[in-house]
Amino acid sequence: MFDSIRVGGKDKPSILVLGHFKGEGLDKHSAARDGQGEAAKALTRGEATGDLGAIAESHPGTGFARIVVVGLGEKKSLDLAGLRSVGAALARRLSAVKGGVVLIDLDGPFKARRFKPAEAGEALGEGFGLGAWIDDGFRGSATKKPSRPGVTLCAGDRQVQGGLERGLALAEGANLTRRLSNTPPNIATPAWIAEECRAIAKKAGLKMRVWKGEELEKERFTGLINVGKASENAPCMIRLEYTPAKSKKDARPLVLVGKTMTYDSGGLSLKINNGMKGMKRDKDGGCAVIGAMHLIGTVIKPDRPVVALLACAENSISDEAYRPDDIITYRNGVTVEVTNTDAEGRLVLADALCWACEKENPEAIIDAATLTGGVVVALGKVYAGMFCENDRLRRAVEAASGATGERVWRLPMHAEYRDMMKSPIADILNSNPSREAHPVQGAAFLSYFVNGDTPWCHLDIAGVHAVEGPSGLFAAGPTGWGARLMARVAQGM
Ligand code: BES
Ligand code: MN
Ligand code: ZN
């Protein structure tokens, strides 16, 4: 959409953006900006419905070359989520008019709604950044790429402008997640993910460590070894660490765990009926954790340590593949009977959860995973499934979710579900042949690898990590779900 998005600077704006509520004209402050009454004239046109993100324009002869008047919806219902939508609508419109230097002045409406200027600017900037994202990195010579303009955003109010800048930076974290998600499995192998992490760690000032080959054996990461062994793209465990400049003594880290399956063919329990298409996105939990760590190191900079663990593998088939009937033993001693090699995500997450509990002394653990098709059946693409039995952590996740608009819905996790995972021969099995409560089965399985007293939240993002068509802030494709949310939790907890 845009070649670059800048904030501030000395160039004279050629585009003015004003706003109005549904059924209302310009407020006093906006009318004062509208020297020649051109914006007011635009509001008499049919397209000026006042609906959230509806746009009407005028082209004054002098002053600004273009005035964009954007609808803000009903005055009583405009909130920060609405401002994100407005930001996305502006991004789409400004990209169509080939960018330029844009002065956004919504100060009148902000005041009417009593928004804090910095927060309002941030929501607008975040929506703009998310709405502006496109990925044409894989277009080739058979596609004529449209020219991509640059855009500079300014605001009259310094705090709003600071907010715009921060919002754009937050969107950048989610957009990083989206780019990784989009990268196809012939390129985005576990080794490629590690290289990307190396570059991001350098930029964001994170420490990094990778276990692969014999190192996986040494640490008994049995899930990764087994799930990954059929692929020529060898599995790895990646650890990223953010250390605050001034840390409280004995501060315990928040640990973020991501399922990073670079491709999920199902393994020997092969996916059928075109169920495989799209499984390049089975790494999106890990990609969200990477986006969150980028934000934590560059924007949020919380005063608590944060550790990320990415369990990376490709679930493929060969004569060396792990099989249904195999029994594997984890580093915490739990034995697992494999009943279905397509329930692979929980097997690799188990390695990371064991490690986190044993080695990281975590304050809390959050994992993000495209774990089950069942969660999509249950909640669609609206909410991620959340499993969290710790009230304090759940409140922190819900608060972050309320702030970023990445919605979570709590699902249950009682002893009866844990019992469903019992195996007739080993401790547990990785998938109960019954079709009941699939998303809960996944969470129940994982619970066998988390110490009972460690606050833990499992997010099943199989529904929300991507959309098929344009939806809200997002164009078709990956949404970057979880990057902003997890970064916020690190900030607020
Ligand atoms: N990666 C899939 C889950 C998935 C499905 C993600 C659809 C995104 C969209 C996961 O590894 C899987 O295959 N789950 C199985 C579990 C079953 C075999 C227990 C499923 O949900 O069908
Ligand atoms: Mn699978
Ligand atoms: Zn999977």
Short mmCIF file of C-alpha atoms and ligand atoms in Angstrom, two decimals:
data_model
loop_
_atom_site.label_atom_id
_atom_site.label_comp_id
_atom_site.label_asym_id
_atom_site.label_seq_id
_atom_site.Cartn_x
_atom_site.Cartn_y
_atom_site.Cartn_z
CA MET A 1 0.00 0.00 0.00
CA PHE A 2 2.66 2.47 1.07
CA ASP A 3 6.34 2.42 0.40
CA SER A 4 6.90 4.14 3.74
CA ILE A 5 4.82 5.62 6.55
CA ARG A 6 6.43 8.52 8.40
CA VAL A 7 5.23 10.69 11.24
CA GLY A 8 5.89 14.42 11.62
CA GLY A 9 8.56 16.40 9.83
CA LYS A 10 8.65 19.85 8.34
CA ASP A 11 6.93 19.32 4.97
CA LYS A 12 3.78 21.31 4.39
CA PRO A 13 0.68 19.09 4.46
CA SER A 14 -1.30 18.88 1.24
CA ILE A 15 -4.11 16.75 2.66
CA LEU A 16 -6.28 17.61 5.66
CA VAL A 17 -8.29 14.97 7.48
CA LEU A 18 -11.27 16.03 9.60
CA GLY A 19 -14.00 13.95 11.22
CA HIS A 20 -17.67 14.18 12.06
CA PHE A 21 -20.17 12.12 14.01
CA LYS A 22 -23.17 10.53 12.35
CA GLY A 23 -26.01 13.00 11.99
CA GLU A 24 -23.80 15.91 12.99
CA GLY A 25 -21.91 18.60 11.14
CA LEU A 26 -18.40 19.74 11.95
CA ASP A 27 -17.66 20.62 15.56
CA LYS A 28 -16.31 24.11 16.33
CA HIS A 29 -12.64 23.13 16.31
CA SER A 30 -12.91 21.31 12.97
CA ALA A 31 -14.99 24.12 11.44
CA ALA A 32 -12.20 26.56 12.34
CA ARG A 33 -9.75 24.40 10.35
CA ASP A 34 -12.18 24.38 7.44
CA GLY A 35 -11.42 27.99 6.50
CA GLN A 36 -13.36 28.13 3.24
CA GLY A 37 -16.20 25.86 4.28
CA GLU A 38 -15.08 23.18 1.83
CA ALA A 39 -15.34 20.33 4.34
CA ALA A 40 -18.82 21.46 5.31
CA LYS A 41 -19.74 21.34 1.62
CA ALA A 42 -18.40 17.77 1.37
CA LEU A 43 -20.73 16.81 4.20
CA THR A 44 -23.75 17.62 2.05
CA ARG A 45 -22.85 14.77 -0.36
CA GLY A 46 -24.56 11.42 -0.22
CA GLU A 47 -21.44 9.47 0.69
CA ALA A 48 -21.00 11.53 3.86
CA THR A 49 -23.13 9.11 5.89
CA GLY A 50 -21.16 9.59 9.08
CA ASP A 51 -20.80 5.82 9.39
CA LEU A 52 -17.52 4.68 10.91
CA GLY A 53 -14.86 5.09 8.20
CA ALA A 54 -17.19 6.52 5.52
CA ILE A 55 -15.28 9.13 3.54
CA ALA A 56 -16.29 12.30 1.66
CA GLU A 57 -13.81 14.65 0.05
CA SER A 58 -13.39 18.08 -1.39
CA HIS A 59 -10.68 19.78 -3.42
CA PRO A 60 -10.32 23.41 -2.42
CA GLY A 61 -8.66 25.74 -4.91
CA THR A 62 -6.33 27.15 -2.30
CA GLY A 63 -4.75 25.88 0.92
CA PHE A 64 -4.98 22.10 1.05
CA ALA A 65 -5.14 20.19 -2.23
CA ARG A 66 -7.58 17.75 -0.64
CA ILE A 67 -9.79 17.62 2.42
CA VAL A 68 -10.90 14.18 3.61
CA VAL A 69 -13.84 14.10 6.00
CA VAL A 70 -14.17 10.76 7.74
CA GLY A 71 -17.27 9.46 9.51
CA LEU A 72 -16.87 8.56 13.17
CA GLY A 73 -20.19 6.77 13.69
CA GLU A 74 -22.62 7.60 16.49
CA LYS A 75 -21.13 10.04 18.94
CA LYS A 76 -22.14 7.98 21.94
CA SER A 77 -20.48 4.80 20.68
CA LEU A 78 -17.09 5.90 19.33
CA ASP A 79 -14.36 4.09 21.25
CA LEU A 80 -10.69 3.27 20.68
CA ALA A 81 -11.61 0.21 18.61
CA GLY A 82 -13.69 2.51 16.41
CA LEU A 83 -10.67 4.79 16.01
CA ARG A 84 -8.63 1.80 14.84
CA SER A 85 -11.26 1.20 12.13
CA VAL A 86 -11.10 4.87 11.17
CA GLY A 87 -7.31 4.61 10.91
CA ALA A 88 -7.62 1.57 8.63
CA ALA A 89 -10.21 3.33 6.44
CA LEU A 90 -7.89 6.34 6.11
CA ALA A 91 -5.00 4.10 5.12
CA ARG A 92 -7.04 2.54 2.34
CA ARG A 93 -8.25 5.90 1.05
CA LEU A 94 -4.86 7.64 1.26
CA SER A 95 -3.17 4.79 -0.54
CA ALA A 96 -5.69 5.13 -3.38
CA VAL A 97 -4.89 8.84 -3.69
CA LYS A 98 -1.16 8.06 -3.67
CA GLY A 99 -0.22 9.37 -0.26
CA GLY A 100 1.36 12.71 0.47
CA VAL A 101 1.78 14.76 3.63
CA VAL A 102 -1.37 14.45 5.70
CA LEU A 103 -2.50 16.59 8.61
CA ILE A 104 -4.98 14.65 10.73
CA ASP A 105 -7.05 16.84 13.03
CA LEU A 106 -9.69 14.97 14.97
CA ASP A 107 -9.05 16.98 18.13
CA GLY A 108 -12.63 18.25 18.29
CA PRO A 109 -14.20 14.77 18.24
CA PHE A 110 -11.47 13.47 20.59
CA LYS A 111 -12.41 16.16 23.07
CA ALA A 112 -16.14 15.45 22.69
CA ARG A 113 -15.48 11.81 23.63
CA ARG A 114 -12.96 12.76 26.35
CA PHE A 115 -10.26 10.58 24.82
CA LYS A 116 -6.74 10.96 26.11
CA PRO A 117 -4.95 12.48 23.10
CA ALA A 118 -2.04 10.03 23.22
CA GLU A 119 -4.37 7.00 23.41
CA ALA A 120 -6.59 8.27 20.62
CA GLY A 121 -3.57 8.93 18.41
CA GLU A 122 -2.23 5.46 19.20
CA ALA A 123 -5.49 3.74 18.21
CA LEU A 124 -5.61 5.72 14.98
CA GLY A 125 -1.98 4.94 14.16
CA GLU A 126 -2.40 1.25 15.01
CA GLY A 127 -5.43 0.97 12.72
CA PHE A 128 -3.61 2.85 10.00
CA GLY A 129 -0.59 0.53 10.20
CA LEU A 130 -2.68 -2.65 10.27
CA GLY A 131 -4.96 -1.45 7.48
CA ALA A 132 -2.04 -0.38 5.31
CA TRP A 133 -0.31 -3.75 5.34
CA ILE A 134 0.10 -5.68 2.13
CA ASP A 135 2.57 -8.36 1.14
CA ASP A 136 3.58 -8.38 -2.51
CA GLY A 137 6.98 -9.87 -1.80
CA PHE A 138 6.13 -13.00 -3.79
CA ARG A 139 4.73 -11.29 -6.89
CA GLY A 140 6.95 -11.95 -9.88
CA SER A 141 7.43 -10.80 -13.44
CA ALA A 142 3.90 -11.76 -14.46
CA THR A 143 2.38 -9.17 -12.13
CA LYS A 144 2.52 -5.46 -12.74
CA LYS A 145 3.15 -4.07 -9.28
CA PRO A 146 1.35 -0.79 -8.63
CA SER A 147 3.60 2.07 -7.61
CA ARG A 148 3.60 2.45 -3.85
CA PRO A 149 3.51 5.99 -2.55
CA GLY A 150 5.00 7.23 0.70
CA VAL A 151 2.83 8.92 3.27
CA THR A 152 3.65 11.29 6.14
CA LEU A 153 1.17 11.67 8.98
CA CYS A 154 1.07 14.76 11.20
CA ALA A 155 -1.27 15.94 13.91
CA GLY A 156 -1.78 19.44 15.26
CA ASP A 157 -1.60 18.13 18.83
CA ARG A 158 1.83 16.84 19.86
CA GLN A 159 0.42 14.13 22.07
CA VAL A 160 -1.82 12.85 19.31
CA GLN A 161 1.17 12.80 16.98
CA GLY A 162 3.25 10.89 19.54
CA GLY A 163 0.36 8.44 19.81
CA LEU A 164 0.24 8.02 16.04
CA GLU A 165 3.90 7.11 16.06
CA ARG A 166 3.51 4.56 18.84
CA GLY A 167 0.39 3.05 17.23
CA LEU A 168 2.22 2.61 13.93
CA ALA A 169 5.10 0.93 15.77
CA LEU A 170 2.67 -1.46 17.50
CA ALA A 171 1.10 -2.34 14.15
CA GLU A 172 4.62 -3.02 12.89
CA GLY A 173 4.94 -5.90 15.41
CA ALA A 174 1.74 -7.52 14.14
CA ASN A 175 2.81 -6.89 10.54
CA LEU A 176 6.09 -8.67 11.21
CA THR A 177 4.04 -11.65 12.38
CA ARG A 178 1.95 -11.43 9.20
CA ARG A 179 4.97 -11.41 6.92
CA LEU A 180 6.39 -14.51 8.63
CA SER A 181 2.98 -16.22 8.44
CA ASN A 182 2.76 -15.54 4.73
CA THR A 183 6.20 -16.93 3.95
CA PRO A 184 5.69 -20.32 2.26
CA PRO A 185 6.94 -23.59 3.74
CA ASN A 186 9.59 -24.16 1.06
CA ILE A 187 11.28 -21.01 2.37
CA ALA A 188 10.12 -20.71 5.98
CA THR A 189 11.78 -23.84 7.37
CA PRO A 190 12.69 -24.13 11.05
CA ALA A 191 16.24 -23.00 10.16
CA TRP A 192 14.81 -19.98 8.33
CA ILE A 193 12.69 -19.07 11.36
CA ALA A 194 15.88 -19.20 13.45
CA GLU A 195 17.67 -16.88 11.02
CA GLU A 196 14.78 -14.42 11.12
CA CYS A 197 14.83 -14.55 14.91
CA ARG A 198 18.56 -13.85 14.86
CA ALA A 199 18.00 -10.64 12.90
CA ILE A 200 15.04 -9.57 15.05
CA ALA A 201 16.93 -10.33 18.27
CA LYS A 202 19.75 -8.09 17.10
CA LYS A 203 17.42 -5.20 16.31
CA ALA A 204 15.38 -5.57 19.47
CA GLY A 205 18.31 -6.22 21.81
CA LEU A 206 17.26 -9.78 22.74
CA LYS A 207 19.47 -12.68 23.72
CA MET A 208 19.02 -15.76 21.58
CA ARG A 209 19.78 -19.46 21.85
CA VAL A 210 18.90 -22.37 19.54
CA TRP A 211 18.86 -26.11 20.20
CA LYS A 212 19.06 -28.41 17.20
CA GLY A 213 20.30 -31.90 16.24
CA GLU A 214 22.01 -33.62 19.16
CA GLU A 215 21.31 -30.69 21.45
CA LEU A 216 17.63 -31.59 21.22
CA GLU A 217 18.50 -35.14 22.33
CA LYS A 218 20.59 -33.81 25.17
CA GLU A 219 17.70 -31.72 26.48
CA ARG A 220 15.23 -34.55 25.80
CA PHE A 221 12.96 -32.40 23.62
CA THR A 222 11.22 -35.56 22.55
CA GLY A 223 8.16 -33.92 20.99
CA LEU A 224 10.26 -31.88 18.58
CA ILE A 225 12.50 -34.82 17.74
CA ASN A 226 9.59 -37.11 16.95
CA VAL A 227 7.31 -34.70 15.16
CA GLY A 228 10.21 -33.28 13.14
CA LYS A 229 12.08 -36.41 12.21
CA ALA A 230 10.37 -37.18 8.88
CA SER A 231 11.32 -33.84 7.39
CA GLU A 232 14.63 -32.93 5.81
CA ASN A 233 14.06 -29.52 7.41
CA ALA A 234 15.33 -30.33 10.87
CA PRO A 235 13.44 -29.16 13.97
CA CYS A 236 14.77 -26.71 16.53
CA MET A 237 13.86 -25.00 19.79
CA ILE A 238 14.50 -21.26 19.83
CA ARG A 239 14.79 -19.21 23.01
CA LEU A 240 14.67 -15.40 23.01
CA GLU A 241 15.18 -13.33 26.12
CA TYR A 242 14.38 -9.74 26.91
CA THR A 243 16.11 -8.30 29.98
CA PRO A 244 14.95 -4.89 31.20
CA ALA A 245 17.51 -2.13 31.68
CA LYS A 246 16.56 -1.84 35.33
CA SER A 247 15.11 -5.04 36.64
CA LYS A 248 13.81 -5.67 40.13
CA LYS A 249 15.97 -8.16 41.94
CA ASP A 250 14.59 -11.69 41.67
CA ALA A 251 12.10 -10.62 38.99
CA ARG A 252 10.65 -13.76 37.40
CA PRO A 253 10.04 -13.81 33.66
CA LEU A 254 6.82 -13.95 31.74
CA VAL A 255 7.34 -16.89 29.36
CA LEU A 256 5.72 -16.83 25.91
CA VAL A 257 5.51 -20.17 24.10
CA GLY A 258 4.64 -20.52 20.41
CA LYS A 259 3.66 -23.50 18.27
CA THR A 260 5.84 -22.98 15.20
CA MET A 261 4.91 -25.78 12.81
CA THR A 262 6.39 -24.60 9.51
CA TYR A 263 4.12 -27.07 7.74
CA ASP A 264 1.50 -29.48 9.01
CA SER A 265 0.78 -32.26 6.50
CA GLY A 266 -0.71 -34.30 9.36
CA GLY A 267 2.21 -36.73 9.19
CA LEU A 268 1.29 -40.40 8.67
CA SER A 269 -2.24 -39.47 9.83
CA LEU A 270 -2.20 -37.46 6.63
CA LYS A 271 -4.60 -34.57 6.17
CA ILE A 272 -7.25 -35.34 3.55
CA ASN A 273 -9.87 -33.50 1.48
CA ASN A 274 -7.72 -30.43 0.94
CA GLY A 275 -7.36 -29.97 4.71
CA MET A 276 -3.65 -29.38 4.13
CA LYS A 277 -3.94 -26.15 2.15
CA GLY A 278 -3.11 -23.21 4.38
CA MET A 279 -1.06 -25.25 6.84
CA LYS A 280 1.92 -22.99 6.20
CA ARG A 281 0.14 -20.89 8.80
CA ASP A 282 0.49 -23.58 11.44
CA LYS A 283 3.48 -21.56 12.63
CA ASP A 284 1.37 -18.53 13.51
CA GLY A 285 1.47 -19.01 17.28
CA GLY A 286 5.26 -18.81 17.12
CA CYS A 287 5.13 -15.93 14.63
CA ALA A 288 2.89 -14.03 17.07
CA VAL A 289 5.40 -14.64 19.87
CA ILE A 290 8.18 -13.33 17.62
CA GLY A 291 6.12 -10.21 16.83
CA ALA A 292 5.44 -9.73 20.54
CA MET A 293 9.14 -10.06 21.42
CA HIS A 294 9.98 -7.49 18.75
CA LEU A 295 7.47 -5.08 20.33
CA ILE A 296 8.68 -5.87 23.83
CA GLY A 297 12.28 -5.08 22.88
CA THR A 298 11.59 -1.99 20.76
CA VAL A 299 8.36 -0.30 21.91
CA ILE A 300 7.01 -1.64 25.19
CA LYS A 301 10.31 -2.16 27.04
CA PRO A 302 8.61 -3.45 30.20
CA ASP A 303 10.51 -3.56 33.48
CA ARG A 304 10.08 -7.32 33.75
CA PRO A 305 12.07 -10.03 31.99
CA VAL A 306 10.34 -11.92 29.17
CA VAL A 307 11.44 -15.24 27.68
CA ALA A 308 10.12 -16.71 24.42
CA LEU A 309 10.28 -20.39 23.49
CA LEU A 310 9.51 -21.36 19.90
CA ALA A 311 9.02 -25.04 19.18
CA CYS A 312 9.80 -25.25 15.44
CA ALA A 313 9.31 -28.32 13.27
CA GLU A 314 7.76 -29.54 10.06
CA ASN A 315 5.20 -32.34 10.38
CA SER A 316 5.97 -34.42 7.30
CA ILE A 317 6.02 -38.03 6.12
CA SER A 318 8.82 -40.47 5.27
CA ASP A 319 9.92 -43.93 6.38
CA GLU A 320 11.42 -42.19 9.40
CA ALA A 321 8.18 -40.56 10.44
CA TYR A 322 6.81 -41.04 13.96
CA ARG A 323 3.68 -43.12 13.91
CA PRO A 324 0.36 -43.71 15.58
CA ASP A 325 1.15 -46.30 18.34
CA ASP A 326 4.57 -44.83 19.18
CA ILE A 327 5.07 -44.07 22.87
CA ILE A 328 7.37 -41.21 23.78
CA THR A 329 8.73 -40.04 27.14
CA TYR A 330 9.05 -36.39 28.12
CA ARG A 331 11.68 -34.76 30.28
CA ASN A 332 9.17 -34.49 33.14
CA GLY A 333 8.68 -38.27 32.98
CA VAL A 334 5.21 -38.21 31.41
CA THR A 335 4.72 -40.90 28.74
CA VAL A 336 2.53 -40.24 25.73
CA GLU A 337 0.93 -42.75 23.41
CA VAL A 338 0.67 -41.24 19.95
CA THR A 339 -2.78 -42.01 18.58
CA ASN A 340 -2.79 -39.43 15.79
CA THR A 341 0.27 -37.80 14.24
CA ASP A 342 -1.90 -34.85 13.22
CA ALA A 343 -2.23 -33.82 16.87
CA GLU A 344 1.41 -32.74 16.67
CA GLY A 345 1.25 -29.19 18.02
CA ARG A 346 0.62 -30.30 21.58
CA LEU A 347 3.57 -32.70 21.36
CA VAL A 348 6.07 -29.94 20.55
CA LEU A 349 4.47 -27.42 22.92
CA ALA A 350 4.88 -29.97 25.72
CA ASP A 351 8.68 -29.73 25.34
CA ALA A 352 8.59 -25.97 25.72
CA LEU A 353 6.15 -26.04 28.66
CA CYS A 354 8.27 -28.63 30.53
CA TRP A 355 11.38 -26.59 29.93
CA ALA A 356 9.72 -23.35 31.02
CA CYS A 357 8.50 -24.83 34.30
CA GLU A 358 11.75 -26.58 35.07
CA LYS A 359 14.30 -23.99 33.96
CA GLU A 360 12.81 -20.52 33.69
CA ASN A 361 11.21 -20.00 37.11
CA PRO A 362 8.30 -18.33 35.32
CA GLU A 363 5.97 -15.78 36.88
CA ALA A 364 3.45 -16.90 34.27
CA ILE A 365 3.32 -18.77 30.96
CA ILE A 366 1.22 -17.89 27.92
CA ASP A 367 1.20 -20.15 24.90
CA ALA A 368 -0.26 -19.37 21.50
CA ALA A 369 -1.01 -22.14 19.02
CA THR A 370 -3.09 -22.97 15.98
CA LEU A 371 -3.95 -26.11 17.89
CA THR A 372 -7.35 -27.41 16.83
CA GLY A 373 -9.88 -27.16 14.03
CA GLY A 374 -12.41 -27.66 16.84
CA VAL A 375 -11.88 -24.16 18.19
CA VAL A 376 -12.87 -22.78 14.78
CA VAL A 377 -16.08 -24.81 14.91
CA ALA A 378 -16.75 -23.51 18.43
CA LEU A 379 -15.87 -19.82 18.13
CA GLY A 380 -15.38 -19.09 14.43
CA LYS A 381 -12.98 -16.34 13.51
CA VAL A 382 -14.20 -13.92 16.16
CA TYR A 383 -12.65 -15.13 19.41
CA ALA A 384 -9.57 -17.13 20.26
CA GLY A 385 -10.16 -19.93 22.74
CA MET A 386 -8.62 -19.10 26.11
CA PHE A 387 -7.86 -21.63 28.80
CA CYS A 388 -6.63 -20.11 32.04
CA GLU A 389 -7.44 -21.23 35.55
CA ASN A 390 -5.45 -18.46 37.28
CA ASP A 391 -7.67 -15.45 37.98
CA ARG A 392 -4.89 -12.87 38.03
CA LEU A 393 -3.31 -13.96 34.76
CA ARG A 394 -6.71 -14.30 33.12
CA ARG A 395 -7.60 -10.76 34.13
CA ALA A 396 -4.29 -9.52 32.70
CA VAL A 397 -4.95 -11.31 29.39
CA GLU A 398 -8.54 -10.04 29.28
CA ALA A 399 -7.42 -6.48 30.00
CA ALA A 400 -4.85 -6.64 27.19
CA SER A 401 -7.46 -8.17 24.91
CA GLY A 402 -9.87 -5.33 25.67
CA ALA A 403 -7.18 -2.83 24.79
CA THR A 404 -6.00 -4.37 21.51
CA GLY A 405 -9.28 -5.79 20.20
CA GLU A 406 -7.86 -9.33 19.91
CA ARG A 407 -10.78 -11.11 21.50
CA VAL A 408 -10.56 -14.11 23.83
CA TRP A 409 -13.33 -16.36 25.12
CA ARG A 410 -12.79 -18.61 28.09
CA LEU A 411 -13.31 -22.33 27.62
CA PRO A 412 -13.41 -24.87 30.46
CA MET A 413 -10.72 -27.14 31.78
CA HIS A 414 -11.91 -29.52 34.45
CA ALA A 415 -10.60 -32.86 35.68
CA GLU A 416 -13.08 -34.75 33.48
CA TYR A 417 -11.34 -33.38 30.40
CA ARG A 418 -7.93 -34.37 31.72
CA ASP A 419 -9.33 -37.86 32.22
CA MET A 420 -10.28 -37.99 28.53
CA MET A 421 -6.57 -37.90 27.75
CA LYS A 422 -5.67 -41.05 29.74
CA SER A 423 -4.09 -43.86 27.73
CA PRO A 424 -4.74 -47.57 28.26
CA ILE A 425 -0.98 -48.21 28.01
CA ALA A 426 1.00 -44.99 28.59
CA ASP A 427 0.15 -42.08 30.91
CA ILE A 428 -1.75 -40.09 28.31
CA LEU A 429 -2.57 -40.15 24.61
CA ASN A 430 -2.22 -37.19 22.28
CA SER A 431 -5.73 -37.39 20.88
CA ASN A 432 -8.84 -39.13 22.13
CA PRO A 433 -10.53 -40.89 19.19
CA SER A 434 -13.82 -39.39 20.37
CA ARG A 435 -14.67 -36.18 18.55
CA GLU A 436 -15.90 -34.55 21.73
CA ALA A 437 -14.47 -31.27 23.03
CA HIS A 438 -11.43 -31.15 20.76
CA PRO A 439 -10.12 -27.73 21.77
CA VAL A 440 -10.48 -28.67 25.43
CA GLN A 441 -8.69 -31.96 24.81
CA GLY A 442 -5.74 -29.99 23.44
CA ALA A 443 -5.61 -27.76 26.51
CA ALA A 444 -6.09 -30.74 28.84
CA PHE A 445 -3.16 -32.52 27.19
CA LEU A 446 -0.92 -29.48 27.63
CA SER A 447 -1.86 -29.22 31.31
CA TYR A 448 0.11 -32.41 31.99
CA PHE A 449 3.28 -30.43 31.23
CA VAL A 450 2.67 -27.35 33.37
CA ASN A 451 3.36 -27.33 37.12
CA GLY A 452 0.07 -27.02 38.95
CA ASP A 453 1.06 -23.82 40.72
CA THR A 454 2.38 -21.93 37.67
CA PRO A 455 -0.13 -19.42 36.25
CA TRP A 456 -0.66 -20.52 32.66
CA CYS A 457 -2.83 -19.39 29.79
CA HIS A 458 -3.30 -21.38 26.59
CA LEU A 459 -4.61 -19.49 23.55
CA ASP A 460 -5.95 -21.60 20.68
CA ILE A 461 -5.73 -19.21 17.73
CA ALA A 462 -6.67 -21.60 14.89
CA GLY A 463 -9.74 -19.46 14.11
CA VAL A 464 -8.35 -15.96 14.43
CA HIS A 465 -4.85 -16.09 12.94
CA ALA A 466 -6.04 -15.46 9.38
CA VAL A 467 -9.10 -14.27 7.47
CA GLU A 468 -10.27 -15.42 4.03
CA GLY A 469 -11.58 -12.07 2.82
CA PRO A 470 -11.25 -8.46 3.96
CA SER A 471 -12.50 -8.30 7.54
CA GLY A 472 -12.48 -5.26 9.82
CA LEU A 473 -8.96 -3.90 9.95
CA PHE A 474 -7.53 -6.76 7.95
CA ALA A 475 -7.12 -7.61 4.31
CA ALA A 476 -7.42 -11.29 3.32
CA GLY A 477 -4.57 -13.30 4.85
CA PRO A 478 -2.83 -13.34 8.23
CA THR A 479 -3.98 -11.02 11.03
CA GLY A 480 -0.90 -11.14 13.23
CA TRP A 481 -3.24 -12.16 16.05
CA GLY A 482 -1.54 -12.27 19.45
CA ALA A 483 1.55 -10.15 18.81
CA ARG A 484 0.01 -6.97 20.21
CA LEU A 485 -1.93 -8.85 22.88
CA MET A 486 1.06 -10.68 24.34
CA ALA A 487 3.22 -7.54 24.23
CA ARG A 488 0.47 -5.72 26.18
CA VAL A 489 0.31 -8.44 28.79
CA ALA A 490 4.07 -8.04 29.29
CA GLN A 491 3.51 -4.32 29.77
CA GLY A 492 0.54 -4.52 32.10
CA MET A 493 0.93 -7.61 34.24
N1 BES B 1 -2.81 -27.39 12.85
C1 BES B 1 -3.95 -28.17 13.10
C2 BES B 1 -5.14 -27.36 13.58
C3 BES B 1 -5.73 -26.38 12.61
C4 BES B 1 -6.85 -26.71 11.88
C5 BES B 1 -5.22 -25.11 12.48
C6 BES B 1 -7.42 -25.81 11.02
C7 BES B 1 -5.79 -24.19 11.62
C8 BES B 1 -6.90 -24.53 10.90
C9 BES B 1 -3.64 -29.21 14.15
O1 BES B 1 -2.34 -29.67 14.20
C10 BES B 1 -4.50 -30.38 13.84
O2 BES B 1 -4.28 -31.01 12.86
N2 BES B 1 -5.48 -30.62 14.70
C11 BES B 1 -6.38 -31.69 14.56
C12 BES B 1 -6.36 -32.41 15.88
C13 BES B 1 -6.91 -33.78 15.85
C14 BES B 1 -6.11 -34.70 14.98
C15 BES B 1 -6.90 -34.29 17.26
C16 BES B 1 -7.76 -31.15 14.27
O3 BES B 1 -8.09 -30.09 14.81
O4 BES B 1 -8.48 -31.74 13.49
MN MN B 2 -2.00 -31.29 12.88
ZN ZN B 3 -0.90 -28.40 13.48
#
